[in-house]
Coordinates of C-alpha atoms and ligand atoms in Angstrom, one line a residue:
M100 CA 39.6 -4.5 70.0
D101 CA 43.2 -3.9 68.0
D102 CA 44.3 -5.1 64.7
N103 CA 46.3 -7.3 67.5
D104 CA 43.3 -8.5 68.8
I105 CA 42.7 -9.3 66.0
L106 CA 45.6 -10.7 64.8
N107 CA 46.4 -12.7 67.8
G108 CA 42.5 -13.7 68.3
S109 CA 42.9 -17.1 68.7
R110 CA 45.3 -17.4 71.2
R111 CA 44.8 -15.0 73.7
P112 CA 42.0 -15.9 76.4
L113 CA 38.5 -13.7 74.5
H114 CA 37.6 -12.2 77.6
Y115 CA 34.2 -11.3 77.5
K116 CA 33.0 -8.0 77.7
K117 CA 29.2 -5.8 78.1
A118 CA 28.2 -5.5 74.2
S119 CA 28.6 -2.1 73.5
I120 CA 25.7 -1.5 70.5
P121 CA 21.9 -2.5 72.1
N122 CA 20.3 -5.1 70.3
D123 CA 17.5 -1.9 68.8
S124 CA 20.4 0.0 67.4
Q125 CA 20.5 0.8 63.4
L126 CA 23.7 -0.8 63.4
M127 CA 22.1 -3.8 64.3
K128 CA 20.4 -4.2 61.2
L129 CA 23.1 -3.1 58.5
P130 CA 24.5 -6.0 56.4
L131 CA 28.3 -6.6 57.0
V132 CA 30.4 -6.6 53.8
V133 CA 33.4 -8.7 52.5
Q134 CA 35.0 -7.3 49.7
N135 CA 38.5 -6.7 50.2
D136 CA 40.9 -7.5 53.3
T137 CA 39.4 -4.7 55.3
D138 CA 36.6 -5.7 55.4
R139 CA 37.5 -9.2 56.2
N140 CA 39.5 -7.5 59.0
T141 CA 36.2 -5.5 60.3
I142 CA 34.4 -8.8 59.8
R143 CA 36.8 -10.3 62.3
S144 CA 36.7 -7.8 64.6
I145 CA 32.6 -7.7 64.8
V146 CA 32.9 -11.8 65.2
F147 CA 34.9 -11.9 68.8
S148 CA 34.0 -8.4 70.1
E149 CA 29.7 -10.7 69.1
V150 CA 31.3 -13.6 70.7
S151 CA 32.9 -11.2 73.4
S152 CA 29.6 -10.6 74.6
A153 CA 27.7 -13.5 73.9
I154 CA 25.8 -14.3 77.4
A155 CA 26.6 -18.0 78.8
I156 CA 25.1 -20.4 79.2
D157 CA 27.4 -23.2 81.5
L158 CA 24.8 -26.1 80.7
H159 CA 27.4 -29.1 82.8
T160 CA 28.9 -28.1 86.1
H161 CA 30.6 -29.8 89.3
L162 CA 30.4 -26.1 90.8
L163 CA 27.9 -25.9 94.6
P164 CA 27.4 -23.1 95.4
P165 CA 28.8 -21.1 98.7
S166 CA 26.2 -22.1 100.9
H167 CA 26.9 -25.1 100.2
G168 CA 30.2 -24.7 102.3
A169 CA 32.7 -27.0 102.2
L170 CA 31.2 -28.4 98.2
C171 CA 32.2 -24.6 97.0
L172 CA 35.8 -25.4 95.7
W173 CA 37.3 -21.7 95.3
G174 CA 40.6 -21.2 95.4
I175 CA 44.3 -21.3 93.8
D176 CA 45.7 -24.4 96.8
E177 CA 41.7 -26.0 94.1
L178 CA 42.9 -24.4 91.6
L179 CA 46.4 -26.2 91.4
T180 CA 45.2 -29.3 92.5
Y181 CA 42.5 -30.4 89.7
H182 CA 42.3 -33.7 88.9
Y183 CA 44.1 -32.7 84.8
L184 CA 46.9 -31.4 86.8
V185 CA 46.5 -33.6 89.6
A186 CA 47.2 -35.8 86.9
E187 CA 49.9 -33.7 85.5
Y188 CA 51.9 -34.2 88.2
F189 CA 52.4 -37.8 88.4
I190 CA 54.1 -37.3 84.9
T191 CA 57.0 -36.6 85.9
A192 CA 56.1 -36.7 89.6
P193 CA 59.4 -38.4 91.2
P194 CA 59.4 -42.3 91.8
S195 CA 59.8 -41.7 95.1
M196 CA 56.6 -39.8 95.4
T197 CA 53.4 -42.0 95.1
P198 CA 49.7 -40.8 94.1
E199 CA 49.1 -42.9 98.1
Q200 CA 51.7 -40.1 99.4
F201 CA 50.7 -37.1 97.9
Y202 CA 46.5 -37.0 98.4
A203 CA 47.2 -38.5 102.5
K204 CA 49.0 -34.0 102.4
S205 CA 47.1 -31.4 103.1
K206 CA 45.2 -30.0 100.1
Q207 CA 47.5 -26.7 101.0
Q208 CA 51.1 -29.6 100.0
Q209 CA 49.7 -31.0 97.4
A210 CA 49.2 -27.1 95.8
D211 CA 52.8 -26.2 97.3
I212 CA 54.3 -29.8 95.2
I213 CA 51.9 -28.6 91.9
W214 CA 53.4 -25.4 91.5
K215 CA 56.3 -25.9 91.9
A216 CA 56.5 -29.4 89.9
L217 CA 54.1 -27.4 86.6
F218 CA 55.0 -23.9 87.5
I219 CA 58.5 -23.2 88.5
D220 CA 60.4 -26.2 86.9
R221 CA 58.9 -26.4 83.8
S222 CA 57.1 -23.7 81.9
P223 CA 53.4 -24.1 82.5
I224 CA 52.5 -24.6 78.7
S225 CA 49.7 -27.2 79.1
E226 CA 45.9 -26.2 78.5
A227 CA 45.2 -27.1 82.5
C228 CA 48.4 -24.4 83.2
R229 CA 47.8 -21.5 80.9
G230 CA 44.4 -21.8 82.2
I231 CA 45.6 -21.3 86.3
I232 CA 47.6 -18.2 84.5
T233 CA 44.5 -16.5 82.8
V234 CA 42.7 -16.7 85.5
L235 CA 44.9 -15.0 87.8
V236 CA 45.5 -12.3 85.1
T237 CA 42.2 -11.8 85.5
L238 CA 42.0 -11.2 89.3
G239 CA 44.3 -9.0 89.0
L240 CA 47.1 -10.7 89.7
K241 CA 50.1 -10.0 87.3
N242 CA 53.1 -9.1 89.2
E243 CA 52.4 -12.0 92.0
I244 CA 52.1 -14.4 89.1
R245 CA 55.4 -12.9 87.5
N246 CA 57.4 -12.8 90.9
R247 CA 56.1 -16.9 90.6
D248 CA 55.1 -15.4 94.6
L249 CA 52.2 -18.5 95.5
D250 CA 51.8 -17.3 99.4
A251 CA 51.4 -13.0 97.7
V252 CA 48.5 -14.9 94.9
R253 CA 47.2 -17.0 98.8
K254 CA 47.3 -13.5 100.1
F255 CA 44.5 -12.6 97.5
Y256 CA 42.0 -15.0 98.1
T257 CA 42.7 -14.2 102.3
S258 CA 40.2 -11.1 102.0
F259 CA 36.9 -13.3 101.3
R260 CA 37.4 -16.2 103.0
N261 CA 37.9 -13.5 106.0
D262 CA 34.3 -12.5 105.1
G263 CA 32.8 -16.7 105.6
V264 CA 29.9 -18.0 103.3
I265 CA 29.4 -13.8 102.5
G266 CA 33.0 -13.2 101.1
A267 CA 32.0 -16.4 99.3
E268 CA 28.8 -15.3 97.3
R269 CA 30.6 -11.9 96.6
F270 CA 33.6 -13.9 94.8
S271 CA 30.9 -15.9 93.5
Q272 CA 29.4 -12.9 92.6
L273 CA 32.8 -11.6 90.6
V274 CA 33.3 -14.2 88.9
Y275 CA 29.5 -15.0 87.6
N276 CA 30.4 -11.4 86.3
T277 CA 33.9 -11.7 85.3
A278 CA 33.1 -14.3 83.2
G279 CA 29.5 -13.6 81.3
V280 CA 27.4 -16.9 82.9
K281 CA 24.2 -16.3 83.3
Y282 CA 23.9 -19.4 85.1
A283 CA 25.4 -22.7 85.6
V284 CA 23.7 -25.8 86.1
M285 CA 26.0 -27.6 89.4
T286 CA 25.8 -31.5 89.5
N287 CA 23.7 -32.9 92.0
I288 CA 24.1 -36.3 93.2
P289 CA 21.0 -37.6 95.2
F290 CA 23.7 -41.4 96.3
E291 CA 25.9 -38.6 97.8
P292 CA 25.1 -37.9 101.8
T293 CA 27.2 -34.8 101.8
E294 CA 25.2 -33.5 99.1
T295 CA 22.1 -34.7 100.3
Q296 CA 22.4 -32.6 103.9
H297 CA 22.3 -29.8 101.4
W298 CA 18.8 -30.2 99.9
R299 CA 17.6 -31.8 103.5
P300 CA 15.2 -31.8 105.3
T301 CA 14.6 -28.4 103.6
P302 CA 16.9 -27.5 100.3
K303 CA 19.9 -24.3 101.4
E304 CA 19.4 -21.8 99.0
Y305 CA 20.8 -20.3 96.8
S306 CA 21.9 -17.3 94.1
S307 CA 20.1 -17.2 90.4
N308 CA 24.2 -18.1 88.8
Y309 CA 24.0 -21.6 90.5
R310 CA 21.0 -24.7 89.0
S311 CA 20.1 -28.0 90.2
A312 CA 21.1 -31.1 88.0
C313 CA 19.5 -34.2 89.5
R314 CA 23.2 -36.7 88.7
V315 CA 21.5 -40.6 88.5
D316 CA 25.0 -43.1 87.1
P317 CA 23.9 -45.5 89.6
L318 CA 20.1 -46.0 87.7
L319 CA 21.5 -45.4 84.1
A320 CA 24.5 -48.7 85.0
G321 CA 22.2 -50.8 86.3
N322 CA 23.8 -50.4 90.1
K323 CA 21.5 -51.8 92.3
K324 CA 23.1 -52.1 95.7
V325 CA 24.2 -48.7 95.9
V326 CA 19.9 -48.3 94.4
E327 CA 18.8 -50.5 96.4
N328 CA 21.2 -48.5 99.7
A329 CA 19.2 -45.6 99.3
L330 CA 16.1 -46.2 98.9
N331 CA 16.6 -48.4 101.8
A332 CA 17.9 -45.3 104.1
A333 CA 15.4 -43.6 102.7
G334 CA 12.7 -45.7 103.8
Y335 CA 11.7 -46.2 99.8
N336 CA 10.5 -50.0 99.2
N337 CA 12.4 -51.7 97.5
T338 CA 10.6 -52.2 94.4
I339 CA 10.0 -50.8 90.6
D340 CA 7.7 -48.1 91.8
G341 CA 9.9 -47.1 94.8
A342 CA 13.0 -46.7 92.9
K343 CA 11.1 -44.3 90.8
Q344 CA 9.4 -42.6 94.2
F345 CA 12.5 -41.8 95.0
L346 CA 13.7 -40.0 91.4
H347 CA 9.9 -38.2 91.5
D348 CA 10.1 -37.0 95.4
W349 CA 14.5 -35.7 94.1
C350 CA 13.1 -34.2 91.6
D351 CA 10.4 -31.7 93.3
T352 CA 13.1 -31.9 96.1
M353 CA 15.9 -30.2 93.9
K354 CA 13.5 -29.3 91.3
P355 CA 17.0 -30.1 88.1
E356 CA 17.0 -29.2 84.9
Y357 CA 17.7 -32.0 83.4
M358 CA 18.4 -35.8 84.6
M359 CA 22.5 -36.2 83.9
A360 CA 24.6 -39.5 83.7
S361 CA 28.3 -40.8 82.4
T362 CA 27.8 -43.5 80.9
P363 CA 29.9 -45.9 81.9
H364 CA 32.8 -47.4 78.7
D365 CA 31.7 -50.1 77.4
F366 CA 27.7 -49.8 77.7
V367 CA 25.2 -52.0 74.5
L368 CA 21.9 -52.2 74.7
P369 CA 20.8 -56.4 73.9
E370 CA 17.7 -57.5 72.6
D371 CA 15.7 -59.1 75.1
K372 CA 13.7 -58.3 77.8
G373 CA 12.3 -60.1 81.0
S374 CA 9.5 -59.1 83.5
T375 CA 10.5 -58.3 87.1
G376 CA 7.4 -58.7 88.8
G377 CA 8.4 -54.6 89.8
M378 CA 11.0 -55.7 93.2
V379 CA 14.2 -54.4 93.0
D380 CA 14.9 -58.1 94.1
N381 CA 14.0 -59.4 91.2
I382 CA 15.9 -57.6 89.1
N383 CA 18.0 -59.3 86.6
K384 CA 18.7 -56.8 84.2
T385 CA 21.3 -54.8 86.5
G386 CA 24.4 -53.2 85.5
V387 CA 27.4 -56.6 84.4
N388 CA 26.1 -57.7 80.4
E389 CA 28.2 -60.9 80.7
D390 CA 28.7 -60.9 77.4
A391 CA 30.3 -58.0 76.7
M392 CA 32.3 -59.1 79.1
K393 CA 33.8 -62.4 77.1
V394 CA 35.2 -59.4 74.5
P395 CA 39.0 -59.1 75.8
F396 CA 39.6 -55.7 77.5
A397 CA 36.2 -56.8 79.8
F398 CA 37.3 -57.2 83.0
T399 CA 40.6 -54.8 83.1
D400 CA 37.4 -53.0 84.6
S401 CA 35.2 -55.4 87.1
T402 CA 38.9 -55.4 89.0
S403 CA 39.5 -52.0 89.6
S404 CA 36.2 -50.7 88.4
S405 CA 34.1 -47.1 88.6
N406 CA 32.1 -46.5 91.4
N407 CA 28.9 -45.5 89.1
C408 CA 27.6 -43.4 91.5
G409 CA 28.6 -39.3 89.7
G410 CA 31.1 -39.2 91.6
G411 CA 32.3 -39.1 95.9
E412 CA 33.2 -42.4 96.9
S413 CA 30.7 -42.4 99.8
C414 CA 27.8 -43.3 97.5
G415 CA 27.4 -47.2 97.1
G416 CA 31.6 -47.9 97.7
E417 CA 31.5 -51.3 95.9
E418 CA 33.3 -52.4 92.9
L419 CA 31.4 -52.8 89.7
A420 CA 32.0 -54.4 86.6
S421 CA 31.6 -51.6 83.7
V422 CA 30.8 -53.3 81.2
I423 CA 27.0 -52.3 82.2
N424 CA 23.6 -53.9 80.1
E425 CA 22.5 -49.9 78.4
D426 CA 18.2 -52.2 79.0
N427 CA 19.0 -53.0 82.7
D428 CA 15.1 -52.0 84.1
F429 CA 16.3 -49.5 86.2
L430 CA 16.8 -48.0 83.1
S431 CA 14.0 -48.5 81.7
D432 CA 11.6 -48.9 83.6
V433 CA 13.1 -45.4 85.7
L434 CA 14.4 -42.9 85.0
M435 CA 12.9 -43.8 81.4
K436 CA 10.0 -43.5 82.5
V437 CA 10.1 -40.5 85.5
C438 CA 12.1 -38.4 82.6
E439 CA 8.4 -39.2 80.5
E440 CA 6.4 -38.5 83.3
R441 CA 7.4 -35.3 83.6
D442 CA 8.8 -33.7 80.4
I443 CA 12.4 -33.7 81.2
C444 CA 15.4 -34.1 79.5
I445 CA 18.5 -36.1 80.7
A446 CA 22.1 -35.7 79.7
L447 CA 24.8 -37.9 78.8
K448 CA 28.4 -38.0 79.3
I449 CA 29.8 -40.9 77.6
G450 CA 33.2 -42.8 76.2
C451 CA 34.9 -42.7 79.7
H452 CA 36.3 -45.5 81.4
R453 CA 37.4 -44.7 84.4
K454 CA 39.8 -45.7 86.9
I455 CA 42.3 -46.3 84.3
N456 CA 44.6 -46.3 87.1
P457 CA 42.6 -46.1 90.3
S458 CA 45.1 -44.7 93.1
L459 CA 45.3 -41.4 90.5
L460 CA 41.3 -40.8 92.5
D461 CA 39.6 -38.8 89.5
A462 CA 42.5 -37.9 87.7
G463 CA 42.8 -42.3 86.6
D464 CA 40.5 -41.6 85.2
G465 CA 40.5 -42.3 80.6
V466 CA 38.4 -42.3 78.0
V467 CA 37.1 -45.3 75.7
A468 CA 39.2 -45.2 72.2
F469 CA 35.8 -45.9 70.5
A470 CA 32.1 -46.2 72.3
D471 CA 28.8 -47.2 70.7
G472 CA 27.0 -43.8 70.0
N473 CA 24.8 -46.8 68.1
M474 CA 23.1 -47.1 71.9
L475 CA 22.1 -43.5 71.3
A476 CA 20.8 -43.8 69.0
R477 CA 18.9 -46.3 70.3
L478 CA 18.2 -44.5 73.4
C479 CA 16.2 -42.0 71.2
T480 CA 14.7 -44.1 68.9
R481 CA 13.2 -46.3 72.2
F482 CA 12.4 -42.3 74.2
P483 CA 10.8 -40.8 71.6
N484 CA 9.6 -38.8 73.6
V485 CA 12.2 -38.3 75.7
R486 CA 14.6 -34.8 75.2
F487 CA 18.5 -36.5 75.1
L488 CA 21.7 -33.9 75.8
A489 CA 24.4 -35.6 74.7
T490 CA 28.7 -35.3 74.6
F491 CA 30.9 -37.7 74.3
L492 CA 34.9 -37.9 75.9
S493 CA 36.6 -39.0 72.4
R494 CA 38.3 -37.3 69.3
T495 CA 36.9 -40.6 67.1
N496 CA 33.2 -40.2 68.2
Q497 CA 32.0 -36.7 67.3
H498 CA 31.9 -37.0 63.4
E499 CA 29.7 -39.5 63.7
A500 CA 27.7 -37.7 66.9
C501 CA 27.0 -35.3 64.3
V502 CA 25.8 -37.5 61.8
L503 CA 23.1 -39.3 64.6
A504 CA 21.9 -35.6 65.9
T505 CA 20.8 -35.4 62.4
K506 CA 19.0 -37.6 63.1
F507 CA 16.7 -37.7 65.9
R508 CA 15.0 -34.6 66.7
N509 CA 14.8 -35.3 70.5
L510 CA 18.8 -34.9 70.7
H511 CA 20.7 -32.0 71.0
L512 CA 25.0 -32.2 71.4
Y513 CA 26.3 -29.5 73.9
G514 CA 30.2 -28.8 74.3
C515 CA 33.5 -30.0 74.5
W516 CA 34.5 -32.7 77.6
W517 CA 37.3 -33.0 80.0
F518 CA 39.8 -34.8 77.0
C519 CA 38.3 -32.7 74.0
N520 CA 38.7 -29.0 76.0
N521 CA 42.0 -28.3 74.4
P522 CA 42.3 -25.8 72.3
S523 CA 43.9 -27.3 69.1
I524 CA 40.2 -30.2 69.0
I525 CA 36.8 -27.4 70.1
K526 CA 38.9 -25.7 66.9
E527 CA 38.1 -28.9 65.2
I528 CA 35.0 -30.5 66.5
T529 CA 33.2 -26.4 66.5
S530 CA 34.2 -26.5 62.6
M531 CA 33.4 -29.8 61.7
R532 CA 29.3 -28.8 63.8
I533 CA 28.6 -25.8 62.6
E534 CA 29.0 -27.6 59.2
M535 CA 27.0 -29.9 59.9
L536 CA 24.7 -28.7 62.7
G537 CA 24.3 -25.4 61.6
T538 CA 23.9 -23.8 64.5
A539 CA 21.8 -26.5 66.3
F540 CA 24.5 -27.1 69.0
T541 CA 25.4 -25.2 71.8
A542 CA 29.0 -24.7 71.4
Q543 CA 30.6 -25.4 75.6
H544 CA 30.2 -26.5 79.2
S545 CA 32.8 -26.2 81.2
D546 CA 32.7 -29.0 84.1
S547 CA 34.1 -26.1 86.2
R548 CA 34.8 -28.3 89.6
V549 CA 36.4 -24.7 90.9
L550 CA 34.6 -21.9 91.0
D551 CA 37.5 -19.1 89.0
Q552 CA 38.0 -21.8 86.7
L553 CA 35.1 -19.9 84.4
L554 CA 37.3 -17.8 84.5
Y555 CA 40.0 -19.2 82.3
K556 CA 37.8 -22.1 80.2
W557 CA 34.8 -19.7 79.0
P558 CA 37.7 -17.3 77.8
H559 CA 40.0 -19.8 76.3
S560 CA 36.6 -21.6 74.8
R561 CA 35.4 -17.9 73.7
A562 CA 38.7 -16.9 71.6
V563 CA 39.0 -21.1 69.1
I564 CA 35.0 -19.9 69.2
A565 CA 35.0 -17.1 67.3
S566 CA 38.3 -17.1 65.3
V567 CA 36.4 -21.0 64.2
L568 CA 33.5 -18.6 63.3
T569 CA 35.0 -15.7 61.7
D570 CA 36.4 -18.0 58.8
E571 CA 32.6 -19.8 58.6
Y572 CA 31.3 -16.4 58.5
T573 CA 32.9 -15.0 56.3
K574 CA 33.0 -17.7 53.5
L575 CA 29.2 -17.8 54.3
I576 CA 28.7 -13.4 53.6
E577 CA 31.8 -14.3 50.7
S578 CA 28.6 -16.8 49.1
G579 CA 26.7 -14.5 48.4
W580 CA 24.5 -14.0 51.7
S581 CA 24.0 -11.2 53.5
L582 CA 24.3 -11.0 56.6
T583 CA 23.2 -8.3 59.7
R584 CA 25.3 -7.9 62.8
G585 CA 22.1 -8.4 64.5
E586 CA 21.7 -12.5 62.5
L587 CA 24.6 -12.3 63.6
R588 CA 24.5 -12.0 68.0
R589 CA 20.8 -13.7 67.5
D590 CA 23.1 -17.6 65.6
I591 CA 25.8 -15.9 69.1
Q592 CA 24.1 -16.6 71.1
R593 CA 22.5 -20.0 70.3
L594 CA 25.8 -21.2 70.4
F595 CA 26.4 -19.7 73.8
G596 CA 23.5 -20.5 75.5
T597 CA 19.8 -19.9 73.6
S598 CA 20.2 -23.4 71.7
Y599 CA 20.2 -25.8 75.0
E600 CA 17.2 -23.2 76.7
E601 CA 14.8 -23.7 72.3
F602 CA 15.6 -26.9 74.2
M603 CA 14.7 -27.4 76.8
S604 CA 11.9 -26.6 75.7
K605 CA 10.1 -28.7 72.8
S606 CA 8.3 -30.9 75.1
L607 CA 8.2 -33.8 72.9
V608 CA 6.2 -35.4 74.9
Ligands
FIX758 O1 31.2 -37.0 84.5 C1 31.8 -36.3 84.6 O2 30.8 -35.8 84.9 C2 33.2 -36.0 84.0 O3 33.1 -34.3 83.4 C3 33.6 -36.5 85.2 O4 33.6 -37.0 86.4 C4 35.3 -35.9 85.7 O5 36.0 -35.9 86.3 C5 35.6 -34.4 85.0 O6 35.5 -33.3 85.9 C6 35.7 -34.0 83.5 O7 35.4 -32.7 83.4
ZN759 ZN1 31.4 -34.0 84.5

C-alpha cells in the first residue's frame, strides 16, 4: 500500500488481499507505536492492510446457490435491475414510463433502460451505481466501461453462462475468493414453493460458501392465512403443535444457521394474552393490532401492505394489514418455542415499511422513521434463553440499538442495512458502535441479492470500516495502551465474523 492508497483509503474500494504476515510471525507480537505523523501513517497502513485481509462472514444475504437454478442471480442484467437501481431510475424516469410498463419488459430491456438513464445520461455517482463500476473493474472490464460498452460487458459473462451450472459454480467460486468472503448466509423461505422445490424431497447440494437461514416472516407477523395454507398444503394439522412440527421439520431439512424475519413497520406488544386451546382456528391474536390501527397512518398500509412472507408474491398473496401484534400466538407459542427447543437464534430486521409505493414492487419499500426499539427490549426480556441478532433500518434507531445491546446478553447487533448501507452512514454507525460496544458486534452484512454484489459491497464497506478503525486505534494508542498487530488482527476479525460466530455458539438455554 503506497502513500496515495493511505490518503485515499477511505474513498477507494478496499479489496480483499490475503494476509502477507502469518499469524505466528514474530512481527505480530511487536507493539504498534504512535509518536508522530509518520507513525500515524504507519498505523493507518497497518489497519488498512489488516482490514483488507480479514475473512468476512456475510451473515445475511438473499443469495442462493447455483444448484437452485434460476434463483441464483448473477451477471450484468441482474446487477442493473437490482431494486435499489430501479428505485433510483424512477426518480427521473419519463412520465410515459410506468412501473407496470417497465416490469413488463424483459430483464435485458430493463437493464438497457437503467444503463442509459443512470450511466449514460448522467454519471453513476450514487452508491448503488458506483457499486456496479467497482464490480466491473474488479472483473477486469475497465475498458468496456470506459467505452460505455454494455454488450461487451454482457459478452464477458457469456463464457460462464455457456457452461450452465458448472459455469455458475465457477463464477461463484471466483466471487467468494475475490471478495474474501468465507460464507454467505442465504434467505430460505419455507412458505415459498419456488424455493421449497429445491429442498424437498431431497435438498440440493451446495458449496460451503453458502449456509441456510429459515425465513419465517408470516410467523412473526402472525399471518394466519399464509401459515394455514402452508400447513394444509404440506399435510400438517391446523394446530399450534402442527405449526411447531412444520417449523421443526423445516429446520431438519434446511439445517439453518438461524431463524429470520423482518418486522412489519409498527410491531407492538400489548399486555394481554389469552389461550387458543392449541388450535390455529381459535387463534385470535394474529397479526393485526386493532388499537394500533387507530393511530394516524395505520391504515395507509392496510390497503397496500406487504405479503409478510419474506419475499416472493406466491406465499400468501393476500393484502394484509401490517399493523402487527407482537404478542401473536405464532410468535410466542410457535416461533419462540421452536427457537428455545432447538437453541437456535433468531435474526430480526426491524423498521421496514413495506410497499410505500406498491407499483414499484421490491423497489417500493421504505423505512419507518423511528421503529419501536422497546419491542426488541421486551422480546429479549420475555425470552431470555433465545438469542436475537438484530439490525435496524432507520438511522434514528441506531443509537438506541447500541444502548440495548449493552443491556441484553441475548442481543447481538449486525450490519448497516439497506438505506443505512451507504459510506457516510456506515461510518457514523460503525464509529458509534465501536465507542459503545467495543468489538462486540458484527460490522457488516451485504444483503446481496446478486452474487457479483459481493465484489462491491464488501470492498466499499472495508474502506469505510478501515478508516473508522484507524481513528479509533490511533486514539487508543495515543491514550497509552500498547497494542500488537496480532491483537489488532484478532479484533478486526471479530468485527468481520468472529463476534457473530462467538454469539452463535453461546448457548443461554
Ligand atoms: O427484509 C429483508 O431481508 C430486506 O433486506 C429486503 O426485503 C430488501 O428488499 C433488501 O434487499 C434490502 O437490501
Ligand atoms: Zn435482506
